CSV table of C-alpha atoms and ligand atoms in Angstrom, one decimal:
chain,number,residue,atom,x,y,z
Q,1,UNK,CA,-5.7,29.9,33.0
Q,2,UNK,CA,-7.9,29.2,29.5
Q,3,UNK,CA,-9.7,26.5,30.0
Q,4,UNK,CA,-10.0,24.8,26.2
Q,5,UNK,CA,-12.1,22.0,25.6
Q,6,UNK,CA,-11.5,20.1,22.4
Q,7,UNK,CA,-14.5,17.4,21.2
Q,8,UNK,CA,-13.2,15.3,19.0
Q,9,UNK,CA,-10.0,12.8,19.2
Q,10,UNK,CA,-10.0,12.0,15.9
Q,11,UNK,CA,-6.9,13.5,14.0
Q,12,UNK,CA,-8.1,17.3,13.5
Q,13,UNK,CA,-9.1,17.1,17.4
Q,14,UNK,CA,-6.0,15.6,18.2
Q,15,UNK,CA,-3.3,18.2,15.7
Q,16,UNK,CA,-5.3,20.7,17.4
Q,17,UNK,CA,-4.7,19.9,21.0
Q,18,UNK,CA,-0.7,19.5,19.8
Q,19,UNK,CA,-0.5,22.8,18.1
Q,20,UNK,CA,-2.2,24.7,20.1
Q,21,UNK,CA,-0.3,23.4,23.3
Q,22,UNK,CA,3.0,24.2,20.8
Q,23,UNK,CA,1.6,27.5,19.6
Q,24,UNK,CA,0.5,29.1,23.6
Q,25,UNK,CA,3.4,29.9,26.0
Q,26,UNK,CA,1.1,30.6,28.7
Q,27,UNK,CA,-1.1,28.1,31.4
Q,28,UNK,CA,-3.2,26.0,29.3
Q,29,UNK,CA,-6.0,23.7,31.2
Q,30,UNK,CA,-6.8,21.5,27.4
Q,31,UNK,CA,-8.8,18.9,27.7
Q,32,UNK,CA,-10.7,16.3,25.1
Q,33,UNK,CA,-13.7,14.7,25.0
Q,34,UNK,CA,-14.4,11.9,22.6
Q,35,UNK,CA,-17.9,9.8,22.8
Q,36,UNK,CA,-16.0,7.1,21.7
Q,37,UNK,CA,-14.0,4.0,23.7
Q,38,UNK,CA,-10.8,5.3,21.9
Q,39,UNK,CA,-8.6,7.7,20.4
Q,40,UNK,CA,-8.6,7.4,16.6
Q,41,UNK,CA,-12.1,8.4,14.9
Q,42,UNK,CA,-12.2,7.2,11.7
Q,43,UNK,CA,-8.6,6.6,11.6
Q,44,UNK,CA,-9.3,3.9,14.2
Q,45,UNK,CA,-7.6,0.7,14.6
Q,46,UNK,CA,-9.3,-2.4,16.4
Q,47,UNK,CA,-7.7,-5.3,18.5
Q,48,UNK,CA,-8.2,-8.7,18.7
Q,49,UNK,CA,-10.2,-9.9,22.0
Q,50,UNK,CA,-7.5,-13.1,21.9
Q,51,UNK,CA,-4.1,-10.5,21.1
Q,52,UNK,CA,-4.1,-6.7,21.5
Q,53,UNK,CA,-1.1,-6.9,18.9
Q,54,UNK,CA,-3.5,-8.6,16.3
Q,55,UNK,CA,-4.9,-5.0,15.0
Q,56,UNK,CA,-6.9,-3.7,11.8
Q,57,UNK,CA,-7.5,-0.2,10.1
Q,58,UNK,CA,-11.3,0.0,10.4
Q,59,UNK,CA,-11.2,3.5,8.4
Q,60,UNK,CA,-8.6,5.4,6.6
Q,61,UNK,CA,-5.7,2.8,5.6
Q,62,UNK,CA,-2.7,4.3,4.2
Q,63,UNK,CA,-1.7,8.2,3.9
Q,64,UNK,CA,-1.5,9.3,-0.2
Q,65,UNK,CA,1.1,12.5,0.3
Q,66,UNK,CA,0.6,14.3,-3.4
Q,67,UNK,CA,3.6,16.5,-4.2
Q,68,UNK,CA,2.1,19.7,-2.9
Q,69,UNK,CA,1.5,18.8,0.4
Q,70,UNK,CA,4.9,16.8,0.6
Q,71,UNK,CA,6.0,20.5,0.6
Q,72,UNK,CA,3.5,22.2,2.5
Q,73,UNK,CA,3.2,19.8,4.8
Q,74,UNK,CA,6.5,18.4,5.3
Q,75,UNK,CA,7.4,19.2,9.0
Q,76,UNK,CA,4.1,16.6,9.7
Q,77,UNK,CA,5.3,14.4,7.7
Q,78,UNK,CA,8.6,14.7,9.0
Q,79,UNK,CA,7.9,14.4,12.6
Q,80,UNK,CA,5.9,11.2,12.1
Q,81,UNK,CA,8.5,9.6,10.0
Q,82,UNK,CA,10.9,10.7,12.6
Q,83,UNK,CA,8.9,9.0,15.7
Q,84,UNK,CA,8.7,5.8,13.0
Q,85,UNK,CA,4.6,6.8,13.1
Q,86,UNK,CA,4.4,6.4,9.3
Q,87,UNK,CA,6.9,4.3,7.1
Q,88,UNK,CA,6.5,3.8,3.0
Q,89,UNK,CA,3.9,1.6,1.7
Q,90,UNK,CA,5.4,-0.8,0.2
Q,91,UNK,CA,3.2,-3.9,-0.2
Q,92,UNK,CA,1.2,-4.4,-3.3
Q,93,UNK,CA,-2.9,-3.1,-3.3
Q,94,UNK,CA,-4.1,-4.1,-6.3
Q,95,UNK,CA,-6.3,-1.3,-8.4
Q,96,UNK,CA,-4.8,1.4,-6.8
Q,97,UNK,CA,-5.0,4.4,-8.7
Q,98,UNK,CA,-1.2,6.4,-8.4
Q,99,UNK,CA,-1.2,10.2,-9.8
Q,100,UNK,CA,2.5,10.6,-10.8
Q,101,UNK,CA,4.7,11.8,-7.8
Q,102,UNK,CA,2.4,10.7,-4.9
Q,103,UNK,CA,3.8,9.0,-2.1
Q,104,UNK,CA,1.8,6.4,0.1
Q,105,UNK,CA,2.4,5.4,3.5
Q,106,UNK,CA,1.5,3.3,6.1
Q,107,UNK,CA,1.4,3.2,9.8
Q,108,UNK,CA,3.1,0.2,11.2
Q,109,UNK,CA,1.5,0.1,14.7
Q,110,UNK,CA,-2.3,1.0,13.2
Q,111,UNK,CA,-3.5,4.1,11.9
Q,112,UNK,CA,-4.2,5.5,15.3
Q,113,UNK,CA,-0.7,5.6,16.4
Q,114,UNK,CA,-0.8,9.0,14.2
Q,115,UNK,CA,-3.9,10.5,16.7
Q,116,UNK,CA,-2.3,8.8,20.0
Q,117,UNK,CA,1.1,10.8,19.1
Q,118,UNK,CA,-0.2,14.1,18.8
Q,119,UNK,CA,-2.6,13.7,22.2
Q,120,UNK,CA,0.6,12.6,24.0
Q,121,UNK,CA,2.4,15.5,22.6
Q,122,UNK,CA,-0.7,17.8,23.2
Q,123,UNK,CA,-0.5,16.8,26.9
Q,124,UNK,CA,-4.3,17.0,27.4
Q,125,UNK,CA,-6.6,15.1,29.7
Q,126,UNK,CA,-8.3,13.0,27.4
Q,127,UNK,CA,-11.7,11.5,28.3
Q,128,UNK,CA,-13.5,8.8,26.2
Q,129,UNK,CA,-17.2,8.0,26.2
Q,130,UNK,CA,-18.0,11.3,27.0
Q,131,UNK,CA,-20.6,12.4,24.1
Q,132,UNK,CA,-21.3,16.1,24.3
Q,133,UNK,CA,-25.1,16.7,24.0
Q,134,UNK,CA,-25.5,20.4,24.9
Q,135,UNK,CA,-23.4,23.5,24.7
Q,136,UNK,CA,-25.1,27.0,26.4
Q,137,UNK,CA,-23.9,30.3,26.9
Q,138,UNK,CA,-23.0,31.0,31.3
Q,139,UNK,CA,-21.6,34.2,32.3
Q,140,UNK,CA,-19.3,34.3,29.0
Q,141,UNK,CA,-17.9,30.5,29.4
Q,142,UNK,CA,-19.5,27.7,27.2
Q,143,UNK,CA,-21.2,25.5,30.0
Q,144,UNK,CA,-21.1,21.9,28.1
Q,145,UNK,CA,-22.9,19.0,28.8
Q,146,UNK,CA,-22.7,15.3,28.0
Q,147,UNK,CA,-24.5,12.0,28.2
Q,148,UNK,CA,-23.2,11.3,31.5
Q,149,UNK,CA,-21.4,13.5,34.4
Q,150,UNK,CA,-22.0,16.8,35.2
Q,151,UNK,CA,-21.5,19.8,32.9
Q,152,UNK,CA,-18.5,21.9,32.4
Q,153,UNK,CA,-17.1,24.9,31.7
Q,154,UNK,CA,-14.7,26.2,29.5
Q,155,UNK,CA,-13.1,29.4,28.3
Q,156,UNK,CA,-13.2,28.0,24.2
Q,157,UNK,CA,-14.8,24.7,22.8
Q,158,UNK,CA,-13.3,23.3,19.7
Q,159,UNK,CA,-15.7,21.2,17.9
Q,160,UNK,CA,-14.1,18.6,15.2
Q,161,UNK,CA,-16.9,15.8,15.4
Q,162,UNK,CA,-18.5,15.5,11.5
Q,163,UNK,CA,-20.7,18.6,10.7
Q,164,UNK,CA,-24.2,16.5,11.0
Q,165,UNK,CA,-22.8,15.8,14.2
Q,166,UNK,CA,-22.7,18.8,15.7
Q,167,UNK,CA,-26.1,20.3,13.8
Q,168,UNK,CA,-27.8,17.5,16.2
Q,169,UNK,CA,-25.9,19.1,19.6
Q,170,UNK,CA,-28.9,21.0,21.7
Q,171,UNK,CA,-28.6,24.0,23.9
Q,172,UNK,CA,-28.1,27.8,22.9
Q,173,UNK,CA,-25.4,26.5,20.1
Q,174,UNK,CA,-28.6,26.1,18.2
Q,175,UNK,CA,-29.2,30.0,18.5
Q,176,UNK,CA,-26.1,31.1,17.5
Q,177,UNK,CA,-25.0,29.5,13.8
Q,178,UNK,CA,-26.0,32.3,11.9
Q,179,UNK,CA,-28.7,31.0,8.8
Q,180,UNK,CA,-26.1,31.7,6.8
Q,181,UNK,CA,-23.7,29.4,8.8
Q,182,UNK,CA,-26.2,26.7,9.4
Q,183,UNK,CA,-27.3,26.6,5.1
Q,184,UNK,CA,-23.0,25.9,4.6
Q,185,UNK,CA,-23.7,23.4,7.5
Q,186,UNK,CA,-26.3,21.3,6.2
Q,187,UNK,CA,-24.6,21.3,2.3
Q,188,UNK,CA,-22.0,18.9,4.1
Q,189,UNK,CA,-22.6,16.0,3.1
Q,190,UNK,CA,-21.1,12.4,3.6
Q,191,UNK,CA,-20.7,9.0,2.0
Q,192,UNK,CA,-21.8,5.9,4.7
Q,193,UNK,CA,-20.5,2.4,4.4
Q,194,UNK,CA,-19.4,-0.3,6.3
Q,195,UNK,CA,-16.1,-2.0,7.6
Q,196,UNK,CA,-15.1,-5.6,9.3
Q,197,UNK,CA,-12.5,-6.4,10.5
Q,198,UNK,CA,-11.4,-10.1,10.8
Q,199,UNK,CA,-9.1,-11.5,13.3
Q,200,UNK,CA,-7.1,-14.8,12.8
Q,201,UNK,CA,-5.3,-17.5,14.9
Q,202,UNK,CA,-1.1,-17.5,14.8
Q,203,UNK,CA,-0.3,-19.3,12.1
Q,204,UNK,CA,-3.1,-19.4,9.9
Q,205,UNK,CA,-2.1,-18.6,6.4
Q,206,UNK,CA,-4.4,-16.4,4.0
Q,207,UNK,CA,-2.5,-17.4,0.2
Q,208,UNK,CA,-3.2,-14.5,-2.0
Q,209,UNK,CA,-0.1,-12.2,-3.8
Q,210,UNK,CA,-1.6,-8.6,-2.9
Q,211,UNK,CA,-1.9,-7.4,0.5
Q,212,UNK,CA,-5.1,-5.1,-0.8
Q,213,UNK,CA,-7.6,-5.0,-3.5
Q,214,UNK,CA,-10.0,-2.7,-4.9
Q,215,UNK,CA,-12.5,-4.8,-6.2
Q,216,UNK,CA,-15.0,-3.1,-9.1
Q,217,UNK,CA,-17.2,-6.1,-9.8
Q,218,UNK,CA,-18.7,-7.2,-6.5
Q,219,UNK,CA,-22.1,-5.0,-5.3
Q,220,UNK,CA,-20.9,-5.1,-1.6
Q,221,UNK,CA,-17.7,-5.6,-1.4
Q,222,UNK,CA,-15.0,-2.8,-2.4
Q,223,UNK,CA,-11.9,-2.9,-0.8
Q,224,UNK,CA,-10.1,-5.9,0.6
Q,225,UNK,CA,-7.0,-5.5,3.1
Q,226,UNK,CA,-4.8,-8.1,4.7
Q,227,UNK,CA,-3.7,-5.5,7.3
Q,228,UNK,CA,-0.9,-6.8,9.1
Q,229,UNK,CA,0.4,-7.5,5.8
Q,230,UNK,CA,-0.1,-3.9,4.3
Q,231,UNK,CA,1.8,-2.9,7.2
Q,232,UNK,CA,4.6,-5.5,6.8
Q,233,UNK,CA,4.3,-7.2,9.9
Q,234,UNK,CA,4.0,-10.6,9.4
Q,235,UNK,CA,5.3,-12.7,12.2
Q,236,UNK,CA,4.5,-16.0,13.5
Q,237,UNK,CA,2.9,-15.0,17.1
Q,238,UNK,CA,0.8,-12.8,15.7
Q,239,UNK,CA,-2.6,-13.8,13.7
Q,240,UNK,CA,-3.3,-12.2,10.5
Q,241,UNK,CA,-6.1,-10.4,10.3
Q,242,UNK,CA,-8.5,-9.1,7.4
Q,243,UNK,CA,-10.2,-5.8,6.7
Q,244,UNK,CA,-13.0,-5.3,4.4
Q,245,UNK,CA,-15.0,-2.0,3.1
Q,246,UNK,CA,-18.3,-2.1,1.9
Q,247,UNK,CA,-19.4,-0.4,-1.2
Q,248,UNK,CA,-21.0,2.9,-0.8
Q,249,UNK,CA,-24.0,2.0,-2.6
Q,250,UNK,CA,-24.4,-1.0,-0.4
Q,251,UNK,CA,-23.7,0.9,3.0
Q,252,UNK,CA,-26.5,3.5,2.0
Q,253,UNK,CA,-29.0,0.9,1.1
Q,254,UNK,CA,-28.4,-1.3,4.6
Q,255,UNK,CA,-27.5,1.7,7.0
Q,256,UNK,CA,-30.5,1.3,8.8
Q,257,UNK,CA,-30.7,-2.7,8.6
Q,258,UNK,CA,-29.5,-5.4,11.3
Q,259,UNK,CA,-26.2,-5.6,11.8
Q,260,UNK,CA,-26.5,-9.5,11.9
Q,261,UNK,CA,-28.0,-9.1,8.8
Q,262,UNK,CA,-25.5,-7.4,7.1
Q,263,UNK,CA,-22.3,-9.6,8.7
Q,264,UNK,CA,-24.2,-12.5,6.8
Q,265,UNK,CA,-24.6,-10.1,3.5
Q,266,UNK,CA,-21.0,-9.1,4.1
Q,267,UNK,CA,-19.5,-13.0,4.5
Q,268,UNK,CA,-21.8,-14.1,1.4
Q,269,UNK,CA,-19.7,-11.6,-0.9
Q,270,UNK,CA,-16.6,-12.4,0.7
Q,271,UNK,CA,-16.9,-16.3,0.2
Q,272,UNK,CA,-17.1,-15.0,-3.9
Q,273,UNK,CA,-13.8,-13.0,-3.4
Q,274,UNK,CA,-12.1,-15.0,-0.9
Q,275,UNK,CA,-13.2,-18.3,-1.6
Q,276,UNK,CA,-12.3,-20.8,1.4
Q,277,UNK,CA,-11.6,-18.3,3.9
Q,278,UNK,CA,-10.5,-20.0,7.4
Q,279,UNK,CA,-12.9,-18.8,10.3
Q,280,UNK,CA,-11.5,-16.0,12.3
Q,281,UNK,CA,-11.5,-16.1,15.7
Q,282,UNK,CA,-12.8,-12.5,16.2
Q,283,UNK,CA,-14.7,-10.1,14.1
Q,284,UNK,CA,-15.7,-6.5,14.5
Q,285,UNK,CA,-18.3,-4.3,12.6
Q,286,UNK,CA,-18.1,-0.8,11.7
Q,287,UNK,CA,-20.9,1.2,10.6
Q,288,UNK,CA,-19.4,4.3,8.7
Q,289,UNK,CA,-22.6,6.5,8.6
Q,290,UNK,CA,-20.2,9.1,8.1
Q,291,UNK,CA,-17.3,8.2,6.5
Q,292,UNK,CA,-15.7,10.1,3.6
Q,293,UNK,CA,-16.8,14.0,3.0
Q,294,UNK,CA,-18.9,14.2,-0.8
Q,295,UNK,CA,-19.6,17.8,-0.5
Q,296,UNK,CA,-17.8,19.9,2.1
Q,297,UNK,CA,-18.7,23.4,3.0
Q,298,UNK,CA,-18.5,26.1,0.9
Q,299,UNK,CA,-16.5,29.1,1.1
Q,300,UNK,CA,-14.8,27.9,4.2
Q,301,UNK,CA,-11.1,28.3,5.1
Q,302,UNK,CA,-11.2,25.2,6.5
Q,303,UNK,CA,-13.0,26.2,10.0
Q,304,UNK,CA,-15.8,28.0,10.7
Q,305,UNK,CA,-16.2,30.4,13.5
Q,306,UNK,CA,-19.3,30.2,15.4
Q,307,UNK,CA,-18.9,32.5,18.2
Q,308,UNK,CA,-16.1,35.2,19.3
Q,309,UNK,CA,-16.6,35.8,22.8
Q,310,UNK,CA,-16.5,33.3,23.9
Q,311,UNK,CA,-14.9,31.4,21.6
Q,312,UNK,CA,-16.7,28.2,19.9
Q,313,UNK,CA,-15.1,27.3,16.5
Q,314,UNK,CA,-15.5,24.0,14.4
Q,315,UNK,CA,-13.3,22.4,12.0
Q,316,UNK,CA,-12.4,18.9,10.5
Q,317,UNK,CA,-12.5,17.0,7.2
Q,318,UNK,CA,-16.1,18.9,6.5
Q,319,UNK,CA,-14.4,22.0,5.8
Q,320,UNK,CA,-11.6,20.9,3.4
Q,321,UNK,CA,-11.5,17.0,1.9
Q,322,UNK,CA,-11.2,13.5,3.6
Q,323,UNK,CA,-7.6,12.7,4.1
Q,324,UNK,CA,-4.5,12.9,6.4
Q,325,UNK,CA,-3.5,16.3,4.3
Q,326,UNK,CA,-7.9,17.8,4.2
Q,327,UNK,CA,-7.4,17.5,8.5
Q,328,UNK,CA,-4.3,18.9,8.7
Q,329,UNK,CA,-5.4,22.1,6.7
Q,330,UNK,CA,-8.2,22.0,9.2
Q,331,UNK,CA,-6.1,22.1,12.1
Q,332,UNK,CA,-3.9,25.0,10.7
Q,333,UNK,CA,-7.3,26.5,10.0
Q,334,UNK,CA,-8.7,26.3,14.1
Q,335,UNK,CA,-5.7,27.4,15.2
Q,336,UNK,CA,-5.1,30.5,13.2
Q,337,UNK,CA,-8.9,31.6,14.1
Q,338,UNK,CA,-7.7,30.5,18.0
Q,339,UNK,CA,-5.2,33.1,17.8
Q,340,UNK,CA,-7.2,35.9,17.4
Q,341,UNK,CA,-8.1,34.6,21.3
Q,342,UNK,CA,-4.7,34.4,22.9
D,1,FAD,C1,-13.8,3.8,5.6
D,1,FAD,C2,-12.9,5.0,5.5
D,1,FAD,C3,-11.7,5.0,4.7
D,1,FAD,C4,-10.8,6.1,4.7
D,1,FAD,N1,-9.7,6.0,4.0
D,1,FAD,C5,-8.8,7.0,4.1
D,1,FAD,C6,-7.4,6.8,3.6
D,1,FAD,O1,-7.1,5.7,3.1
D,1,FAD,N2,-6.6,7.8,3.7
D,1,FAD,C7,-6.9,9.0,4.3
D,1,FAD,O2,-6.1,9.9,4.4
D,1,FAD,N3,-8.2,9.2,4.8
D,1,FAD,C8,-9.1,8.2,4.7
D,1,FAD,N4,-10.3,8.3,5.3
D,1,FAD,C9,-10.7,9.7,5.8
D,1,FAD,C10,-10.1,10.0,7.2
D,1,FAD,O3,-10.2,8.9,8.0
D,1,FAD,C11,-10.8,11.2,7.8
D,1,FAD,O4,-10.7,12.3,6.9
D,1,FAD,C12,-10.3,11.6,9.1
D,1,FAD,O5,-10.0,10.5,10.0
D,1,FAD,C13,-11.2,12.6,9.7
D,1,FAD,O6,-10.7,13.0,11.0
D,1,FAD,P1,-11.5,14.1,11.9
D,1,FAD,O7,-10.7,14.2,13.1
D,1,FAD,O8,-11.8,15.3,11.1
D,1,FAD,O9,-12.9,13.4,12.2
D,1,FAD,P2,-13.2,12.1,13.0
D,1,FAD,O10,-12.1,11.1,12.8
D,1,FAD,O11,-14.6,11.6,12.6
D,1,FAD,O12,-13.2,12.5,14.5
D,1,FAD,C14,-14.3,13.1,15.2
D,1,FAD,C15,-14.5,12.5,16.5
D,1,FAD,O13,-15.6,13.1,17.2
D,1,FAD,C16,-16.2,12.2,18.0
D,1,FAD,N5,-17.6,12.6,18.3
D,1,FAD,C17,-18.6,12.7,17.4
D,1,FAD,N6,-19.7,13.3,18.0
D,1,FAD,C18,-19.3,13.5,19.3
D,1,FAD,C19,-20.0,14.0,20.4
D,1,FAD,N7,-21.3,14.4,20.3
D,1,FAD,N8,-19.3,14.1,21.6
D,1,FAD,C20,-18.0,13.7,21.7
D,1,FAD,N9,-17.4,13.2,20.6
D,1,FAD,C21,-18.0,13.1,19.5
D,1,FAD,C22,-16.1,10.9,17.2
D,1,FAD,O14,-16.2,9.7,18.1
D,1,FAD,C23,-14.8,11.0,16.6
D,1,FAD,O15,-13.8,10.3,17.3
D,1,FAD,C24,-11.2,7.2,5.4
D,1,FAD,C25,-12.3,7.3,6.2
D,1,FAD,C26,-13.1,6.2,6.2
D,1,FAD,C27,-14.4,6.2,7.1
């Protein structure tokens, strides 16, 4: 039986672990390994400490399906519509720029629903807080390590964390990228900024007419989401609760800094947007260091192979664009290259 380890359960990990599981009539030991406490990546959603139904979109926040990939990708779409995974947007966000014939949706239990629907259906063993730190060649498996446990190994490794992720992974990995490889590598490149999301008491009204806003005059602040809202859940058990992105320019200049000291930099602006905010009752910070792809590899169709025998491949929103459509791509990508194996 292949043993296939994904790393990764963000949604390129996740698709793959579904499709391939689709794609292979044969035994199939798949397993995922995420460093994380979660399944979502950077389409994660956080709870509230006081109400596990009090949730926030720290990263991506609504799907924008143009009309090319509304035909390309429609069975995805499809699917998730069908499971009630993603519904139409249909709260207003203020400044949102709409090309002619795009679509947006939403996800109405939190953007991770999306990744936690394709591990279910992928069937995999999924492990969080298990960071992968080495991968080396054994007897033609990939013997991988992590932080903690002992290593293991597998017949083909998927890798889908972001690309400066996995320049930084030790072991013979580091032999085989090709120069070649490893100059498209390190051209990936990556905006960094940060999220918060705010949690509220039951009841507690926030009085403003959008349920998001760009915002193009602030130097922190650039995007401002009542999330339960956005997601048309408004109910009187649940608290609202409040996302906000930083700037780019402003998550660049304070990556590095304190994150106390950016929470107070971050509630300063917001007082100036949101003036007479009631206290939340929970908060949670999210340093993006990574967050949307500027520059993704060249001359890549949308994986790169880094290894045959045994197989190592990587892929993810570094090899094609940062959105719901860029990962999907990615995943059709891994698991045509995967077929040359089964
Ligand atoms: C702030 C923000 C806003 C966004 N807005 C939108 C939007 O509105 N619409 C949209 O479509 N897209 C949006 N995006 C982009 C979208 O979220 C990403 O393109 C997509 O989630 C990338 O998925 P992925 O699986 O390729 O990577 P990731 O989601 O990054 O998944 C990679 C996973 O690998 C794990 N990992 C990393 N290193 C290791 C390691 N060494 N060992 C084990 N695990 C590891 C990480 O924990 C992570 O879970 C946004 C992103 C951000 C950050």
């Amino acid at each position: 039986m292949a043993r296939v380890l994904i790393v990764g359960a963000g949604l390129t990990g996740s698709l793959c672990a579904a499709l391939l599981r689709r794609e292979t009539s044969g035994p199939l030991y798949l397993t995922v390994w995420d460093k994380a406490g979660d399944a979502g990546g950077r389409m994660t959603t956080a709870s509230s400490p006081h109400n596990s139904q009090c949730t926030a979109d720290l990263g991506a926040q609504y799907i924008t399906c143009t009309p090319h990939y509304a035909k390309k990708h429609q069975s995805f779409y499809d699917e998730l519509f069908a499971h009630g995974i993603l519904k139409p947007l249909t709260s207003p966000i203020e400044g949102m720029v709409m090309k002619e014939g795009d679509c947006n949706f939403v996800a109405p239990q939190g953007v991770s629903s999306i990744i936690k629907h394709y591990l279910k259906e992928s069937g995999a063993e999924v492990y969080f807080k298990q960071c992968v730190t080495q991968i080396n060649l054994r007897n033609d498996k990939w013997e991988v390590s992590r932080e903690t446990g002992c290593p293991k190994q597998f017949d083909l490794v998927v890798l889908t964390m972001p690309v400066p992720q996995i320049l930084q992974l030790h072991g013979d990995i580091t032999n085989l990228i090709s120069e070649c490889q490893r100059q498209q590598l390190e051209t990936v490149s990556y905006s960094s900024r940060y999220a918060l999301g705010l949690f509220y008491e039951a009841g507690t009204k926030i009085d403003v007419p959008w349920a998001g806003q760009y915002i193009t005059s602030n130097p922190c602040v650039r995007f401002v989401s009542i999330d339960n809202k956005k997601r048309n859940i408004e109910s009187s058990e649940i608290g609202p609760s409040l996302v906000i992105h930083t700037t780019v320019p402003f998550g660049v200049t304070y990556l590095e800094h304190k994150i106390e000291d950016v929470q107070e930099l971050i509630f300063q602006q917001l007082e100036n947007i949101l003036p007479g905010l009631p206290q939340p009752i929970a908060t949670k910070y999210q340093k993006w260091r990574y967050s949307q792809v500027t520059n993704a590899a060249a001359n890549c169709p949308g994986q790169m192979t880094l290894h045959l025998k045994p197989f190592l491949v990587c892929g993810g929103d570094g090899f094609t664009q940062s959105n719901f459509d860029g990962c999907i791509t990615s995943a059709l990508c891994v698991l045509e290259a995967l077929k040359n194996y089964f």
